Coordinates of C-alpha atoms and ligand atoms in Angstrom, one line a residue:
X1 CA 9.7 8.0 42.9
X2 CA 8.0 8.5 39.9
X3 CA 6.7 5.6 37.7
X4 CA 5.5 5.4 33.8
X5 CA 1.7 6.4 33.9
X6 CA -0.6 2.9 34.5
X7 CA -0.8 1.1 31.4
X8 CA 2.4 2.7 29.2
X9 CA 6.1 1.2 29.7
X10 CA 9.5 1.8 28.8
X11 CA 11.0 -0.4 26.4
X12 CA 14.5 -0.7 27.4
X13 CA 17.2 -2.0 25.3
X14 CA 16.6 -5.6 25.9
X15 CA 13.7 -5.6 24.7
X16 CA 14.3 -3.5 21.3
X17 CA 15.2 -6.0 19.4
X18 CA 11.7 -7.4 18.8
X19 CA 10.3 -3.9 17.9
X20 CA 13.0 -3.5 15.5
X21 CA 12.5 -6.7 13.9
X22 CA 8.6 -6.6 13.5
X23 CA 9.5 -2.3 11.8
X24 CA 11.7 -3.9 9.6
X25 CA 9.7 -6.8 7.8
X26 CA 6.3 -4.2 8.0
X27 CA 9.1 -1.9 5.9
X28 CA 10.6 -4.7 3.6
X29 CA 6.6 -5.8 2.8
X30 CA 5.2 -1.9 2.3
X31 CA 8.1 -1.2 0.1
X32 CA 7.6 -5.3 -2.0
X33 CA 3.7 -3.9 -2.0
X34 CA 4.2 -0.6 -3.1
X35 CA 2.6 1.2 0.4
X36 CA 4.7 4.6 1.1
X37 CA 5.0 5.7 4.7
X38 CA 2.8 8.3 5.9
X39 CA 3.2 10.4 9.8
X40 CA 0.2 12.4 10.8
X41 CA 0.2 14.5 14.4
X42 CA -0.5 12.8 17.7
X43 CA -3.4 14.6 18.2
X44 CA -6.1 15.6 16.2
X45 CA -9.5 17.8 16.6
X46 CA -11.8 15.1 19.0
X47 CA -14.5 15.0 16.7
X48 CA -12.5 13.7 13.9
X49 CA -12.8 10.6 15.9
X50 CA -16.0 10.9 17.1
X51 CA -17.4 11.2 13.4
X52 CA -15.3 8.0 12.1
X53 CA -14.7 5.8 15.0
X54 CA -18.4 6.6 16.2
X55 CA -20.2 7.8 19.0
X56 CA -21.6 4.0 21.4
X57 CA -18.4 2.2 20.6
X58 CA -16.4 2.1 23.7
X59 CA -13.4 4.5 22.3
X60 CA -15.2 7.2 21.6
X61 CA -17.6 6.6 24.6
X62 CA -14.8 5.4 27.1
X63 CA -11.6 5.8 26.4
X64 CA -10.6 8.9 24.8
X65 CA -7.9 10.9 26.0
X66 CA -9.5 14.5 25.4
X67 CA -8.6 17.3 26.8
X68 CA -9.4 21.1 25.5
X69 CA -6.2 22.9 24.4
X70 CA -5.5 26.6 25.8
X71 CA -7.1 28.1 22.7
X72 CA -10.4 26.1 23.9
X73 CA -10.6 23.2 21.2
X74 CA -11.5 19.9 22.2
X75 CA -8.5 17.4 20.9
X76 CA -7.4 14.0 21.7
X77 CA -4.5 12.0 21.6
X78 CA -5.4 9.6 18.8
X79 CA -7.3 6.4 19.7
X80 CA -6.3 4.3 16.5
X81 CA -4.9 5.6 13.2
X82 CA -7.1 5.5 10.2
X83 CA -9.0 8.8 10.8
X84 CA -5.9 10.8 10.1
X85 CA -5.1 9.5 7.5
X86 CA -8.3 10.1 6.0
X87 CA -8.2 13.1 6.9
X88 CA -4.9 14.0 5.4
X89 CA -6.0 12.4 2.4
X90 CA -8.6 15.0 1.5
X91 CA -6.7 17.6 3.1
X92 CA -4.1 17.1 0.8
X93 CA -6.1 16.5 -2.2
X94 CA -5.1 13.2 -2.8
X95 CA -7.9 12.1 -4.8
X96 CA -6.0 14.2 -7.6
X97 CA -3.0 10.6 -7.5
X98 CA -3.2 7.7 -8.8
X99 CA -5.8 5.6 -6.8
X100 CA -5.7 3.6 -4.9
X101 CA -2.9 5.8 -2.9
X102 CA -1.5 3.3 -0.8
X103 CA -0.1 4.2 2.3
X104 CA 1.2 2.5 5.8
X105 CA 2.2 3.8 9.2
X106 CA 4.0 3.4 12.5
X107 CA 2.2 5.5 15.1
X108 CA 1.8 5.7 19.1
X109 CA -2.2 5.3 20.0
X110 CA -3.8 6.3 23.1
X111 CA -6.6 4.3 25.1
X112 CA -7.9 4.5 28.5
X113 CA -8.9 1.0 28.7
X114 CA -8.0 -1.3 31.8
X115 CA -4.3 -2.7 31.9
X116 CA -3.8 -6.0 31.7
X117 CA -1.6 -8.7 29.7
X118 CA -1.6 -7.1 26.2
X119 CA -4.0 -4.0 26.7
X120 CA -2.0 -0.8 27.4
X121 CA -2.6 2.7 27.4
X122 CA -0.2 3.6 25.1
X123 CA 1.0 0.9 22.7
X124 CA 2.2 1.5 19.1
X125 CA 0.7 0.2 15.7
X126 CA 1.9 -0.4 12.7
X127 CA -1.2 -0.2 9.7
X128 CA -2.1 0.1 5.9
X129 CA -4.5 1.9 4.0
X130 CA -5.5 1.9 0.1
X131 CA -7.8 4.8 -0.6
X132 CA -9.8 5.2 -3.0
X133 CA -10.3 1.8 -5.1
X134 CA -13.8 -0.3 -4.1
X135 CA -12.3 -3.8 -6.1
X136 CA -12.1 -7.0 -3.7
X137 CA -8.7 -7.5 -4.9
X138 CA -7.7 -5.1 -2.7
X139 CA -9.4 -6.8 0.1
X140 CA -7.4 -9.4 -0.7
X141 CA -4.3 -7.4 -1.4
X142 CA -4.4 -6.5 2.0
X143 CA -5.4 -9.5 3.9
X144 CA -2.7 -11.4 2.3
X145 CA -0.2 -8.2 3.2
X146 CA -1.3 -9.1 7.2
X147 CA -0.9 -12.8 6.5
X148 CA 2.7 -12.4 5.1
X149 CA 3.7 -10.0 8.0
X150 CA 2.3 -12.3 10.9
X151 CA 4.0 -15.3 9.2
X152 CA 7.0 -13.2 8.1
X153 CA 7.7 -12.4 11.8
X154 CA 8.0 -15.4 12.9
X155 CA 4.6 -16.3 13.8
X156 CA 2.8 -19.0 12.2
X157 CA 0.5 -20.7 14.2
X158 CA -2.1 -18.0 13.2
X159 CA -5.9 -18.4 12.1
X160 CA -7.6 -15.9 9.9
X161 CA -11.2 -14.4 11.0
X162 CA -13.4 -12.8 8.2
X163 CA -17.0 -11.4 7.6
X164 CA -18.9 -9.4 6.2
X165 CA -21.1 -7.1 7.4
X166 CA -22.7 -5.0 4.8
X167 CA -23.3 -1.4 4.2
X168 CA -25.5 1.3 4.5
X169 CA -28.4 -0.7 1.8
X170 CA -28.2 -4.0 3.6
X171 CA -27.3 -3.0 7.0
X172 CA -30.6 -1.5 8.6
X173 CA -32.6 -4.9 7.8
X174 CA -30.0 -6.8 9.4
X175 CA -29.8 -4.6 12.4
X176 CA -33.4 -4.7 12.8
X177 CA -33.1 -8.4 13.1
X178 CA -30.5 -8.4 15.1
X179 CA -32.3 -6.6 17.9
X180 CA -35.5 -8.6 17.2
X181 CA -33.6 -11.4 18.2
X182 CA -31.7 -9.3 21.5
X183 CA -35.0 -7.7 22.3
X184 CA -36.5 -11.1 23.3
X185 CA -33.3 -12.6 25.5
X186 CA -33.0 -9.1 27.4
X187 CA -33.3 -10.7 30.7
X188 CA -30.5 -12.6 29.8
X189 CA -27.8 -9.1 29.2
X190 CA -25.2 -7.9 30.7
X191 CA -25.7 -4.0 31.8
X192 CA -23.6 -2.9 28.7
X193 CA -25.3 -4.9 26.3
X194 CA -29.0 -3.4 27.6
X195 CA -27.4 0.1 26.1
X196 CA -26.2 -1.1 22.9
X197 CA -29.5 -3.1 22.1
X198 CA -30.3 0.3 21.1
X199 CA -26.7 2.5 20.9
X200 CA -25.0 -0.1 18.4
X201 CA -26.6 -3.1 18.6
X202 CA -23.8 -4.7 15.8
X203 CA -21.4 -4.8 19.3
X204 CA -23.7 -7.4 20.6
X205 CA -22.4 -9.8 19.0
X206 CA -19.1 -9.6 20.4
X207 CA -20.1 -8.6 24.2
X208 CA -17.0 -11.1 26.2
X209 CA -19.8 -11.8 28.7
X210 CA -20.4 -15.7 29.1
X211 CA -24.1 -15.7 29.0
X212 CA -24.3 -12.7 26.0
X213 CA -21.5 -14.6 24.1
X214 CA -23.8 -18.2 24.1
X215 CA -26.9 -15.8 23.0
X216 CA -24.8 -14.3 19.8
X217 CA -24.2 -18.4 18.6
X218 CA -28.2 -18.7 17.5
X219 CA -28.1 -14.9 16.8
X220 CA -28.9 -14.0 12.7
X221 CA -25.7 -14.2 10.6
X222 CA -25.0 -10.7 8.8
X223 CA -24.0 -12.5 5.3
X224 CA -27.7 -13.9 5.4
X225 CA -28.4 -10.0 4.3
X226 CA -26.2 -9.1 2.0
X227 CA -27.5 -6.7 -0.4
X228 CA -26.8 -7.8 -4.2
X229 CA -23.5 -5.8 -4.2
X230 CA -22.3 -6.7 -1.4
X231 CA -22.7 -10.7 -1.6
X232 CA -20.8 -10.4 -4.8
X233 CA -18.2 -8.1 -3.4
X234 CA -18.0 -11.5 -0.6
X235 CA -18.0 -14.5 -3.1
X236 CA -15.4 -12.4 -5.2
X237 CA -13.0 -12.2 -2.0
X238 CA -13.8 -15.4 -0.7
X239 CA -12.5 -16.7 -4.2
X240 CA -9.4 -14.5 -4.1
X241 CA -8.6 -15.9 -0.8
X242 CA -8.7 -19.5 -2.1
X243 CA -6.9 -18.8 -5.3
X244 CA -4.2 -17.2 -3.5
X245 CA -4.5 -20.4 -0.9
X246 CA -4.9 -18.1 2.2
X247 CA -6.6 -20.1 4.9
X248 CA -9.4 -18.6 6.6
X249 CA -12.6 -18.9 8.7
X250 CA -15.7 -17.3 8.3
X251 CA -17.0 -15.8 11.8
X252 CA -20.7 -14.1 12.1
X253 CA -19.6 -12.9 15.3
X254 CA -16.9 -10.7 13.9
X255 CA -18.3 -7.3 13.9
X256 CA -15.1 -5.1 14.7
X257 CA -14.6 -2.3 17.5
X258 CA -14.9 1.0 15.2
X259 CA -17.9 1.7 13.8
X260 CA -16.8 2.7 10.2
X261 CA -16.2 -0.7 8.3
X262 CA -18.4 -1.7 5.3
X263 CA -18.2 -5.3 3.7
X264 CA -15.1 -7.2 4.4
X265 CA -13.6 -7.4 7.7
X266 CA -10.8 -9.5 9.5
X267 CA -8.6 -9.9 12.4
X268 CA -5.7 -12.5 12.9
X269 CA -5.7 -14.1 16.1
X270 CA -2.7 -16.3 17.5
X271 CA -4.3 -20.4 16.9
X272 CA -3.3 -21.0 21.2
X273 CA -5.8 -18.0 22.4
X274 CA -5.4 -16.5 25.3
X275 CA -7.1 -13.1 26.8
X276 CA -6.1 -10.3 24.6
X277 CA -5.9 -12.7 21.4
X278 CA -6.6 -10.6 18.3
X279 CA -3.1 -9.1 17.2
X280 CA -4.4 -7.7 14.0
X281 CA -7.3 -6.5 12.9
X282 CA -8.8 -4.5 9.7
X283 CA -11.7 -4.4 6.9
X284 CA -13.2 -2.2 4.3
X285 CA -14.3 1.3 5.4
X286 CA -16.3 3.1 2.2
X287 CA -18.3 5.6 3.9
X288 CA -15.5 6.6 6.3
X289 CA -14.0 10.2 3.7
X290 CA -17.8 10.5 3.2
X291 CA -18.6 11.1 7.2
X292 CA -15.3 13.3 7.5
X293 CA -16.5 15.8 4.9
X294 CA -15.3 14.2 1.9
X295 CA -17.6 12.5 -0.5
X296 CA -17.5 9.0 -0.8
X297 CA -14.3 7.3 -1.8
X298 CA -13.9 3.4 -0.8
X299 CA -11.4 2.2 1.2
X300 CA -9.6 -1.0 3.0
X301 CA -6.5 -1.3 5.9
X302 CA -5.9 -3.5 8.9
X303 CA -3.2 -2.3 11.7
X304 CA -1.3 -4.3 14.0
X305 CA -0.1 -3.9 17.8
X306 CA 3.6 -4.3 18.3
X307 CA 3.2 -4.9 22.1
X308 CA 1.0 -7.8 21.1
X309 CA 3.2 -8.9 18.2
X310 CA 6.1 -8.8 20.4
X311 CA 4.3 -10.8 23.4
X312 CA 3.4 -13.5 20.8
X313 CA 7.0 -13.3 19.7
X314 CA 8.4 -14.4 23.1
X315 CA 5.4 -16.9 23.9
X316 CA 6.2 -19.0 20.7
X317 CA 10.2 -18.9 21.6
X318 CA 10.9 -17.1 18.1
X319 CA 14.5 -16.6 17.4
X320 CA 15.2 -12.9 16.9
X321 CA 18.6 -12.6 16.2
X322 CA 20.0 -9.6 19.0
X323 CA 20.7 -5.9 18.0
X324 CA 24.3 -6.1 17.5
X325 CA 26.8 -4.0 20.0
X326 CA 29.7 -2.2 17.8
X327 CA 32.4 -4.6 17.4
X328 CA 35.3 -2.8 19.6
X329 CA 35.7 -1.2 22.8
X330 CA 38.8 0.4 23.4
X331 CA 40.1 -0.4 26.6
X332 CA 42.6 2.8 28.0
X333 CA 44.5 2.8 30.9
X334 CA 46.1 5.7 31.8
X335 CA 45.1 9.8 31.2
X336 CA 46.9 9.4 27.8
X337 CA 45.7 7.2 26.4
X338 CA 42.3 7.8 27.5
X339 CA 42.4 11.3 25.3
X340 CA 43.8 8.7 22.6
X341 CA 41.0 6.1 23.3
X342 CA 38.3 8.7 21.9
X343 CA 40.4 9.1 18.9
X344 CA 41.6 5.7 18.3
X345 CA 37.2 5.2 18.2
X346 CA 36.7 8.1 16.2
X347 CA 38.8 6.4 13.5
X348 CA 37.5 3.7 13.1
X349 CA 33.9 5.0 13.3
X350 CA 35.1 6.8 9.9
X351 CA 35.6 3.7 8.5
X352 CA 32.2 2.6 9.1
X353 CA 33.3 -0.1 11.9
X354 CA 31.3 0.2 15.4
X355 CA 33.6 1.4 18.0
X356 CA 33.0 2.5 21.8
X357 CA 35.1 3.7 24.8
X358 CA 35.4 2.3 27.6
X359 CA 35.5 3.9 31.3
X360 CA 38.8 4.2 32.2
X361 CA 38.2 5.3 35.1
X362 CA 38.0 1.8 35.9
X363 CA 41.4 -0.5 36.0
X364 CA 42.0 -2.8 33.1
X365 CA 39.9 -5.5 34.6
X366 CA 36.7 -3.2 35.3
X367 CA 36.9 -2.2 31.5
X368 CA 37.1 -6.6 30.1
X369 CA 33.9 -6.7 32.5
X370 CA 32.3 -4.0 30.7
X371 CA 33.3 -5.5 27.1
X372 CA 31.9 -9.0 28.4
X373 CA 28.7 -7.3 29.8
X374 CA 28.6 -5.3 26.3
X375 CA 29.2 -8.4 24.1
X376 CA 31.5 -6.9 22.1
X377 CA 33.3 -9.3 19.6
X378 CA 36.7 -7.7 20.1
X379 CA 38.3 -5.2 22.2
X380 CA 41.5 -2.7 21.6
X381 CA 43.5 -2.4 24.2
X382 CA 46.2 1.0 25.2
X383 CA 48.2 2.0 27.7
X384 CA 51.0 4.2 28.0
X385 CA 53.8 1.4 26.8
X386 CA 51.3 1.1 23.9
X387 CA 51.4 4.5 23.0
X388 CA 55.3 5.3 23.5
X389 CA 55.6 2.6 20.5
X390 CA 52.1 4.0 18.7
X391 CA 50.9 0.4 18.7
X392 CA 47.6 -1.4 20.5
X393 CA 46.8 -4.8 21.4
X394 CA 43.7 -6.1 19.7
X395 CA 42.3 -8.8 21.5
X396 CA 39.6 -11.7 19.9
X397 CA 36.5 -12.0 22.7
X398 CA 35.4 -15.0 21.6
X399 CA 39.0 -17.0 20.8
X400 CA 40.9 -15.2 23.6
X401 CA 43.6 -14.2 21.0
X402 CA 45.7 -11.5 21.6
X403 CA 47.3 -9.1 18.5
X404 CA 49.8 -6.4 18.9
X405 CA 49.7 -4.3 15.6
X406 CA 50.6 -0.7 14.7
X407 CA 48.5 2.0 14.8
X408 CA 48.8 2.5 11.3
X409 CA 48.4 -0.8 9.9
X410 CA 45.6 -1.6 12.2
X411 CA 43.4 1.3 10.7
X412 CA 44.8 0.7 7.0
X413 CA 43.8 -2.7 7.4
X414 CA 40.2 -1.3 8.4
Ligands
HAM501 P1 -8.0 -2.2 16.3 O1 -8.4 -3.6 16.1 O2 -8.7 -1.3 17.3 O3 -8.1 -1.5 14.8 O4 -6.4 -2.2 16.6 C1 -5.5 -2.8 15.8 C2 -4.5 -3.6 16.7 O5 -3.9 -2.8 17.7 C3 -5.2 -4.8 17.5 O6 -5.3 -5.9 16.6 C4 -4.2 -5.0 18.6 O7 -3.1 -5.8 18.1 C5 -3.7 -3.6 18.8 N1 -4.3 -3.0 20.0 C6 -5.5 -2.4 20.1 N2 -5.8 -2.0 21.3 C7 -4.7 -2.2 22.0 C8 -4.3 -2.0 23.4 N3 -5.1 -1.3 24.2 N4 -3.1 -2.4 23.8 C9 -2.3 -3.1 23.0 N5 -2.6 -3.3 21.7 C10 -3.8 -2.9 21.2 C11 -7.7 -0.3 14.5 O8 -7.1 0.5 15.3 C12 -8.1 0.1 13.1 N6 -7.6 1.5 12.8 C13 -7.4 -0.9 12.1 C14 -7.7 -0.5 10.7 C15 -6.9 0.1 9.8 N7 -8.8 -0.8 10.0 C16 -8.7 -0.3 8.8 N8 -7.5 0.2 8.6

């Protein structure tokens, strides 16, 4: 028997309503913020990732899924969705709009990372990007975007995480410090923290090992070495945020997985944390164009997993209303009125009305299972005395009430 691959899933129908729900307030809010939908390829050249995620954080080093195509280029299925659209930014010249250009996405991303509760292989985002505008309000723009979609799901016992890390002035004196402070604990690290004292020693900080997690408490705070620019780019977001009452905590820890932010970042994380917590997570990115081959044009997003949405969703008993079945099934019994079942459906399917058959293969009470087991509102009912006097039998699921009616006058009455 075959099986979906380790860490990817099926989502059956059952379970479609939540996806459904989460697409359709993350469309409703990119539409109310002006954010046009974007679809780039599954798979791009490898070192468009490597250049922008970075080479020492663990997707690039890890969990790639690479492979060289028959023409001998290296590509990989994407590990996270901000690098193409950067790159189909500048390949499509889109400095020449308006800027920002502001842009969102629902894409599939790939990551060979081990399985567990909320950590898949395959799981699906939904994200924003503005390009191209370096003002805090878009900071805030898009932090308070993630705050209305978490709360407009259904999910509000949320807290907000932000820092700020810097950029390229400010960012070597910090990371000097940083590993200063490492260097002298480095009895104390784990095995993967001894690399990145010296890969990316910014990932320190959030290394999930007990004894490296109680070293990164005393360790120095990034917004302690801001650069002139980029403490007033801070204060002018932390302002935003309480003008626009957004609640939020500041956390030096909060460094990020990817290696391209700059300044601001963030990530949501459900108030009752468990062990995959952060459901959304984002920040400012200015050098990112630059290191694809651009030059340098600023930049801010976040993205969001559905799978973790959608977990968070059932944990906190949210009432998503179900994907609603068509409201009749026609019920036939007999080879007639089979044939006339499919047209009797047809009909009313032109009159923009949900309609689906039902097996008749099965007797009459086979075919009221099906319509319980469907939870259809009403079903149609035809059988050969039926169709001698062109009439049906419509029949009320939830009242039990039964209506004979003419063919005619049922469907003018549609
Ligand atoms: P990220 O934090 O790597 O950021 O992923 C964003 C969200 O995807 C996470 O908050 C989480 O909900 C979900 N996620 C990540 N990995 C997994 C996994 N293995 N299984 C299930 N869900 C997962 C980015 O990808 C950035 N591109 C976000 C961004 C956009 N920054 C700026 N613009």
């Amino acid at each position: 028997m075959f099986k979906a691959p380790r860490g990817t899933s099926d989502l059956l129908p059952d379970k479609q309503k939540f996806s459904r729900h989460i697409e359709s307030i993350a469309s409703q809010l990119s539409s109310l913020y002006g954010y046009s939908r974007v679809d780039t390829p599954t798979f791009e050249d490898s070192s468009l990732f490597v250049r922008s995620v970075g080479e020492g954080t663990d997707i690039v080093d890890k969990e790639m899924y690479s492979f060289d195509d028959r023409g001998g280029d290296s590509m990989t299925l994407r590990p996270e969705g901000t690098a193409s659209i950067c790159r189909a930014y500048l390949e499509h010249g889109m400095h020449n709009f308006a800027q920002p250009v502001r842009m969102h996405y629902f894409c599939s991303v790939f990551r060979y990372e081990r399985p567990q509760a909320g950590r898949y292989r395959e799981h699906h985002q939904f994200g924003i990007e503005a390009i191209g505008d370096p003002d805090p309000s878009i900071d805030v723009e898009i932090i308070k975007f993630a705050h209305d979609l978490i709360t407009g799901i259904g999910l509000n016992q949320i807290n907000l995480f932000i820092n700020s890390i810097g950029d390229s002035n400010c960012r070597p004196a910090y990371v000097e410090s940083l590993k200063k402070y490492y260097e002298t604990y480095r009895d104390e690290l784990c095995k993967d923290c001894l690399t990145r004292i010296d890969r990316n020693p910014l990932r320190l900080l959030d290394c999930k090992n007990e004894e490296c997690s109680q070293l990164s408490i005393e360790a120095p705070k990034s917004i302690n070495y801001l650069c002139e620019e980029c403490e007033s780019h801070w204060e002018s977001v932390l302002d935003y945020l309480k003008e626009l009452e957004i609640p939020y905590t500041i956390d030096h820890k909060l460094v990020r997985g990817l290696d391209y932010y700059t300044k601001t970042v963030f990530e949501i994380q459900p108030k009752d944390v468990g062990g995959q917590s952060t459901i959304l997570g984002g920040g400012r990115y200015d050098a990112l164009i630059e290191q694809i081959g651009g030059r340098a044009v600023p930049a801010m997003g976040f993205a969001t997993g559905i799978e973790r949405l959608t977990l968070n969703l059932i944990k906190e008993s949210v009432d998503i209303p179900d994907i609603k079945s068509p409201k009749y099934l026609v019920i036939n019994v007999g080879d007639k009125a089979r044939i006339r079942a499919i047209k009797i459906a047809d009909q009313i399917r032109e009159k923009g009305t949900g309609a689906m058959v039902a097996n008749g293969t099965r007797g009459l009470r086979g075919q009221m299972r099906q319509a319980n087991s469907l939870n259809v509102p009403f079903v149609i009912i035809i059988g050969e005395s039926e169709l001698e006097r062109n009439e049906l039998v419509v029949k009320d699921m939830a009242t039990a009430e039964q209506n004979i009616c003419s063919i005619n006058d049922f469907m003018s009455a549609l």
